[in-house]
Coordinates of C-alpha atoms in Angstrom, one line a residue:
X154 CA 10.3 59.4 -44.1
X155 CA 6.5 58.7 -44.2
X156 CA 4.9 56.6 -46.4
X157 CA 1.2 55.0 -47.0
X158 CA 0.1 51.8 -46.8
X159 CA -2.5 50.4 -49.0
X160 CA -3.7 47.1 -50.2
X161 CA -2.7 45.2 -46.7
X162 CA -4.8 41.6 -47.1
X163 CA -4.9 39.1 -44.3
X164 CA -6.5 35.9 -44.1
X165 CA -8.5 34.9 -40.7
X166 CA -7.0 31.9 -38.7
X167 CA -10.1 31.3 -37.0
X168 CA -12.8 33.5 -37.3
X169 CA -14.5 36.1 -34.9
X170 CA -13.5 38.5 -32.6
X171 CA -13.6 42.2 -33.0
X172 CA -12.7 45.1 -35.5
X173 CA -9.2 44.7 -37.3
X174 CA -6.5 47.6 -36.2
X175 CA -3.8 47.8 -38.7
X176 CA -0.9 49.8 -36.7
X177 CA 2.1 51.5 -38.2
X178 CA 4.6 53.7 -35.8
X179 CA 2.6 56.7 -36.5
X180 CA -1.0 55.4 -37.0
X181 CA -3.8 53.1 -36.7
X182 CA -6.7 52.1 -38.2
X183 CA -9.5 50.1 -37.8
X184 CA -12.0 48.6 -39.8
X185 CA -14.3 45.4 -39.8
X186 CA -12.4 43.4 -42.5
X187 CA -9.1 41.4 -42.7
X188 CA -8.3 43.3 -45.9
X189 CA -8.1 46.8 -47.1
X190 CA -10.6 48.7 -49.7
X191 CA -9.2 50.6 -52.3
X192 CA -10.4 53.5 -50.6
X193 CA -8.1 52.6 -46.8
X194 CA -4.9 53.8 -46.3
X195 CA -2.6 53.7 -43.4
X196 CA 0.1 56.5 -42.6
X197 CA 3.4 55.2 -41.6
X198 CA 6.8 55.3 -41.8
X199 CA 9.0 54.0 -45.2
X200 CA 10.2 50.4 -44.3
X201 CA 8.4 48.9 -41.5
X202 CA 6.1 46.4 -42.4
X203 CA 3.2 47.2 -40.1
X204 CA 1.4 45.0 -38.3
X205 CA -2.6 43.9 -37.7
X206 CA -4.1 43.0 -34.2
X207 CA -7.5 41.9 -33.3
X208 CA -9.1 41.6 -30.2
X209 CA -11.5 39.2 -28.7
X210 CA -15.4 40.9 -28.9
X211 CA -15.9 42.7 -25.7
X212 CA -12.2 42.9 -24.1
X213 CA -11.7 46.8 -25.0
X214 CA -8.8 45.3 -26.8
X215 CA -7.2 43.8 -23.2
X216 CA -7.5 40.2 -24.8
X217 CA -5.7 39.7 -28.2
X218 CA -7.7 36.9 -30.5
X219 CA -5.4 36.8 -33.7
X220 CA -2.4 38.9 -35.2
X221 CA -0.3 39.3 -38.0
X222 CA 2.9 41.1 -39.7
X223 CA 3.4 42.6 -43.0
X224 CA 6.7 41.0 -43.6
X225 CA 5.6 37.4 -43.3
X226 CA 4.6 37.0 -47.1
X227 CA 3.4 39.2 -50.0
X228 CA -0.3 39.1 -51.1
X229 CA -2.8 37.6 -48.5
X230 CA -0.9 36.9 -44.9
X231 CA -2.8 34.3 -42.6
X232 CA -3.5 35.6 -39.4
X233 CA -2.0 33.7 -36.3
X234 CA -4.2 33.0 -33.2
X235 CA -3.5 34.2 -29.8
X236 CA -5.2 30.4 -28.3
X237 CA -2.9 30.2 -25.6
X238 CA -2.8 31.9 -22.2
X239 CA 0.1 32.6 -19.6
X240 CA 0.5 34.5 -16.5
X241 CA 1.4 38.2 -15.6
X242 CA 2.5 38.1 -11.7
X243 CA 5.1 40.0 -9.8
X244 CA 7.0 38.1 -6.8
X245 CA 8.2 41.1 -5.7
X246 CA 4.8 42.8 -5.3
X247 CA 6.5 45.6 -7.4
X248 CA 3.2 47.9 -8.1
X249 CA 3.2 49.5 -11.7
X250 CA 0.4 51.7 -13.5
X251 CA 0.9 49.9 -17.5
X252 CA 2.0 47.1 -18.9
X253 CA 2.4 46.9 -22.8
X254 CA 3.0 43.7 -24.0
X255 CA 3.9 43.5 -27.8
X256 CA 7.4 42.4 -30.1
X257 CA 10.0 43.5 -32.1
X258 CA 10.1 43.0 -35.6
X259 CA 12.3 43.7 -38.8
X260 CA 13.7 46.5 -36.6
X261 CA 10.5 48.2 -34.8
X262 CA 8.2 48.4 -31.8
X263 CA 4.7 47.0 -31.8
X264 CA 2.4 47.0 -28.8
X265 CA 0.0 44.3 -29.0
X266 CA -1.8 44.7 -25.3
X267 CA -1.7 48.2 -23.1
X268 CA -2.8 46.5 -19.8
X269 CA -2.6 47.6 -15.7
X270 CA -1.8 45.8 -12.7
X271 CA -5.5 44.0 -12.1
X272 CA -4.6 41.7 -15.6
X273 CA -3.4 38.7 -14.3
X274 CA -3.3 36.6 -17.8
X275 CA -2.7 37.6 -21.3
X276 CA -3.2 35.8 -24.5
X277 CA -0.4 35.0 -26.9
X278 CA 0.3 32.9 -30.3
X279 CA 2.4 28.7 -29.4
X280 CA 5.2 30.4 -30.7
X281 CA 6.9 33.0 -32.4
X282 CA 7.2 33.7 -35.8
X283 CA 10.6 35.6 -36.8
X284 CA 9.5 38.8 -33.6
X285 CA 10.7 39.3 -30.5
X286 CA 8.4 38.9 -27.4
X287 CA 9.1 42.1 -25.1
X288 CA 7.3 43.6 -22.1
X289 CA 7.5 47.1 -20.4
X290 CA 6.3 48.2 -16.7
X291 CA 5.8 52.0 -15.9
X292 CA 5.0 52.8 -12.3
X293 CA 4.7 56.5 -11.5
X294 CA 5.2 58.2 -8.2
X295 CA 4.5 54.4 -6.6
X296 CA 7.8 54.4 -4.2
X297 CA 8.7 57.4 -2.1
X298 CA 8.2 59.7 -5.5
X299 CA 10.2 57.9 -7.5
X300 CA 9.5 56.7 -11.6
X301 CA 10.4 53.3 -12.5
X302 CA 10.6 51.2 -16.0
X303 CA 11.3 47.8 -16.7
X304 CA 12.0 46.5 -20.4
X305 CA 12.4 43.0 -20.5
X306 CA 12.0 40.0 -23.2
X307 CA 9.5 37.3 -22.8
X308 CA 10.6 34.3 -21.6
X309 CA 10.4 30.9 -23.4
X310 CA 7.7 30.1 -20.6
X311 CA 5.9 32.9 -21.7
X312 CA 4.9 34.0 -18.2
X313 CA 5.4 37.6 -17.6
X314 CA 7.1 38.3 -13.9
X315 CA 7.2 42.0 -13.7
X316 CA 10.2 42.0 -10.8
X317 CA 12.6 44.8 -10.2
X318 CA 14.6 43.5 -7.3
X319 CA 17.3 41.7 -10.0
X320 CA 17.8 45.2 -10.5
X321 CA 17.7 47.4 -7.4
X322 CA 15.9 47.6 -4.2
X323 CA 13.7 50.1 -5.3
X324 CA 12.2 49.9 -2.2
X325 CA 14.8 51.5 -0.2
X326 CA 15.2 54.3 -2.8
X327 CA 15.3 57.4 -0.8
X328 CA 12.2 60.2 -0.4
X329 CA 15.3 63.0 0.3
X330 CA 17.1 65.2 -1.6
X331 CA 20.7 63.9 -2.6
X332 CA 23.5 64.8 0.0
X333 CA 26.3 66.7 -0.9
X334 CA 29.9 66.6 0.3
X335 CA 33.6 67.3 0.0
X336 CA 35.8 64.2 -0.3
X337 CA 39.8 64.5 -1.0
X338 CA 40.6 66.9 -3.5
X339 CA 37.3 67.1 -4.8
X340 CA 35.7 69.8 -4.1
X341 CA 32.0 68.5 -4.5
X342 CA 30.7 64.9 -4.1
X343 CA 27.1 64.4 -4.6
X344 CA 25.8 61.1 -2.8
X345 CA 22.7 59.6 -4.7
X346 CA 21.7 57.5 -2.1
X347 CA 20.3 54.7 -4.7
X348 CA 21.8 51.8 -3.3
X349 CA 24.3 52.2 -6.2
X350 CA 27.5 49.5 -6.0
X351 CA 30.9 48.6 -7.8
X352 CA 28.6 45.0 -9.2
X353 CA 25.8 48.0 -10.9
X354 CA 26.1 47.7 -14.3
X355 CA 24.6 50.9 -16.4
X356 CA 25.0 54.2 -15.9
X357 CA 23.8 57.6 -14.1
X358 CA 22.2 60.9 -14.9
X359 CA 22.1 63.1 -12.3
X360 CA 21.6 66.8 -12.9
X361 CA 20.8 70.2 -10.8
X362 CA 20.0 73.8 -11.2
X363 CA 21.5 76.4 -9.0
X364 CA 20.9 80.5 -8.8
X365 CA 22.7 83.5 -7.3
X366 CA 21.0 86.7 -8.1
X367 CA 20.8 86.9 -11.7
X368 CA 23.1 84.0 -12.5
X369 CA 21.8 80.5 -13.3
X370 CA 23.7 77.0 -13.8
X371 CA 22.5 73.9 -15.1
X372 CA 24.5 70.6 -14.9
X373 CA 24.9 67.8 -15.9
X374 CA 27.1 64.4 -15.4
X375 CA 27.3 61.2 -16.7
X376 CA 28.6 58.3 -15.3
X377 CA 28.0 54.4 -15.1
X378 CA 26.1 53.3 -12.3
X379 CA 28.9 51.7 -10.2
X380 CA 28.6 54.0 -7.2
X381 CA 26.5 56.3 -4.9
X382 CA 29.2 59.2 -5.1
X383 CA 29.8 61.6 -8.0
X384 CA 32.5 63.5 -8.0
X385 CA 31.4 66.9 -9.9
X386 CA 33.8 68.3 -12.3
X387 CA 35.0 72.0 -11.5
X388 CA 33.1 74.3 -13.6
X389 CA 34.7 77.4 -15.2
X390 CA 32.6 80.8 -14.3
X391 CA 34.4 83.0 -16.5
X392 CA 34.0 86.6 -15.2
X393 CA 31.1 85.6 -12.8
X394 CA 31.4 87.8 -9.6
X395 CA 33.0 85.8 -6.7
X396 CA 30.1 86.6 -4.5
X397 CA 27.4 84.7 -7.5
X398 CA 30.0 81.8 -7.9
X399 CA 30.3 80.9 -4.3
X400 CA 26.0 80.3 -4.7
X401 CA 26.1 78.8 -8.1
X402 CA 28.3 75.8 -6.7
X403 CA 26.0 72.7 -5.8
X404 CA 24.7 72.5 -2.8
X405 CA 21.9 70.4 -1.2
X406 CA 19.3 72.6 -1.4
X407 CA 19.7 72.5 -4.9
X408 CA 16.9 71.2 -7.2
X409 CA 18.3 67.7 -8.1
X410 CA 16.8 65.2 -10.7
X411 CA 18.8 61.7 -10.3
X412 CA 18.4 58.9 -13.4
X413 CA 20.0 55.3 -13.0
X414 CA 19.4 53.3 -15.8
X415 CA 20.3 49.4 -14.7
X416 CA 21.1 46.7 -17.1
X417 CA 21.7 42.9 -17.3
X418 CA 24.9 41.4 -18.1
X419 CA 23.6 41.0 -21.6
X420 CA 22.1 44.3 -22.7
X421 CA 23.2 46.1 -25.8
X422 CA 22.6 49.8 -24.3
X423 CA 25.6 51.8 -24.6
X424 CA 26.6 55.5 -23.2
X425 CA 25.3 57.1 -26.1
X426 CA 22.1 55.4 -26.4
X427 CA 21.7 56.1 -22.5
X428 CA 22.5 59.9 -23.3
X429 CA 20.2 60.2 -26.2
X430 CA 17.4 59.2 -24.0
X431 CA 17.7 62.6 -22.3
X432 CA 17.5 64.9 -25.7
X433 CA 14.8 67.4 -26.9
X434 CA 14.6 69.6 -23.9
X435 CA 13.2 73.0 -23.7
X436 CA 14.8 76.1 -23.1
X437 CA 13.7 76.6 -19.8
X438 CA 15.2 76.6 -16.0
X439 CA 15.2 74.4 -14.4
X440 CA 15.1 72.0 -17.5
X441 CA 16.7 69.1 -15.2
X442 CA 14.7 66.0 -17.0
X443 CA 16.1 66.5 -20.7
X444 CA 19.2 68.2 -22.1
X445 CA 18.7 71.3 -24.4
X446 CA 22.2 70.8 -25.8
X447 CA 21.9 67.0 -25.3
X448 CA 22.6 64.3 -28.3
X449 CA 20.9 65.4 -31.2
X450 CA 19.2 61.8 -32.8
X451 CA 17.2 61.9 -35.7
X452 CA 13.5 60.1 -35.8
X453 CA 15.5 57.1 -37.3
X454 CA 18.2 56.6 -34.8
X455 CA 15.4 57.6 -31.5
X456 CA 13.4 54.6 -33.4
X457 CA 16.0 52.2 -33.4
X458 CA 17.2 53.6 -29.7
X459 CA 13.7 52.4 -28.4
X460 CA 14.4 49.0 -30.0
X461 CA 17.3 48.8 -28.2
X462 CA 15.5 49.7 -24.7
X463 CA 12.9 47.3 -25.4
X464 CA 15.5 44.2 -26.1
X465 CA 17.9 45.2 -23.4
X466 CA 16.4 43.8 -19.8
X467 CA 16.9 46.8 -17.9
X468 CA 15.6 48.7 -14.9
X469 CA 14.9 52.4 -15.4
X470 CA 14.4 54.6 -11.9
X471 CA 14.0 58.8 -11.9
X472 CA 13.2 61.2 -9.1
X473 CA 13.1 65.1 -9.1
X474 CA 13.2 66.8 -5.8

């Protein structure tokens, strides 16, 4: 449910810097004073508690001077300055398009700093004050077409190592189409060819769109991530003509999209949270990239599902070909 936010009064640590953005999860605004006028109102949603940022004069809001939350205290809430600086590096070389840099807080997202691969340093508060430190890298396209994500927490050193490799060899991700094969008595194997073993903890998404004449078929499956090969499950044509179902079965010309979502040991991502991620598609073919008929989550449960991703040090990878 929505709800507006008047009246929000914070007290300068230090003073300077630039305009004061009061963020909710649906809005911001901005304006040259600590504390609201009558007249300000922020839109947001009923029970978060907001937050403020402001940025150092000049940075296009790349360097964060002082910050503060709307739970900390009622009435006036002092500001906490961002006076210390750490390192953003990768020592895998991994090359990523954004970085957002922000916490977690009485149960929501806030992004403090939306920053590319030439920052090299970010400012941040001595330490923490009831939130959660968190970091995510997207890289688009960067390695042989494929999309990658990392969600991770800050360290207690503070310095930000954007490093897939824990994860996967993303390197070595493949630029073909997945493989497909007949192994035993199942009568299709698709091979992912993601480097996937029996140690890979998280789970798959791999789904393809095949047409014979006027017949269509979009599937599916779901699995963990603890192998290359994915046995696909017979499918039941009905009263298809024999002549459609024989084109309708996969094949490697098939238009494929492949999803691994790799976790730590201590991530609290489950199969339904995985699944959910992949909701809200359109009804359209080939909708390979989100599920029509998929979990249905309301804005509440997608909210705290992103919390989730965001707490859970993860490696996300996605390729359609």
């Amino acid at each position: 449910a929505s709800n507006k936010f008047t009246n929000l009064d914070y007290r300068n640590a230090e003073s300077g810097g630039g305009d004061y953005n009061f963020v909710s999860q649906t809005d911001v605004f901005t304006s040259p004073n600590p504390d609201m006028l009558p007249t300000d109102e922020l839109m947001g949603l009923k029970g978060e508690p907001t937050a403020l940022f402001q940025y150092e004069s000049g940075s296009s809001d790349k360097a964060l001077y002082q910050y503060g939350i709307g739970s900390w205290g009622t009435g006036e809430i002092a500001l906490v300055r961002a006076d210390n600086t750490s390192n953003i590096y990768s020592s895998s070389d991994y090359t990523y398009d954004t970085l957002h840099i922000g916490f977690i807080t009485n149960g929501f997202a806030y992004d403090a700093l939306k920053l590319d691969k030439t920052a090299v340093e970010y400012n941040r508060p001595s330490a923490t004050n009831k939130e959660t430190w968190v970091y995510m890298a997207f890289s688009e396209n960067q390695v042989n077409g494929w999309d990658s994500l990392i969600n991770e927490t800050v360290s207690d050193g503070w310095d930000i190592d954007v490093d897939p490799s824990s994860y996967l060899n993303i390197d070595n991700l493949p630029n073909t189409k997945p493989s497909v094969s007949t192994q035993g008595s199942a009568d299709s194997v698709i091979d992912l060819d993601m480097g996937l073993t029996s140690s890979t903890d998280g789970f798959t998404r791999v789904a393809y769109f095949a047409a014979s004449g006027d017949y269509k078929v979009t599937h599916r499956i779901f699995t963990k991530s603890d192998s290359d090969s994915v046995v696909v499950p017979e499918l039941h044509y009905y009263n298809f003509p024999t002549s459609a179902v024989n084109g309708l079965k996969v094949s490697a010309s098939d238009d494929f999209n492949r999803t691994a979502l790799v976790l730590s040991d201590d991530s609290n991502i489950d199969s339904k949270v995985f699944m959910s991620f992949f909701s809200n598609g359109e009804a359209s073919e080939p909708e390979l990239d989100e599920d029509l008929d998929g979990i249905i989550t309301s804005e509440k449960e997608g909210l705290e599902n992103e919390v989730t991703l965001r707490t859970s040090n993860s490696l996300v990878v996605s390729r359609f070909n």
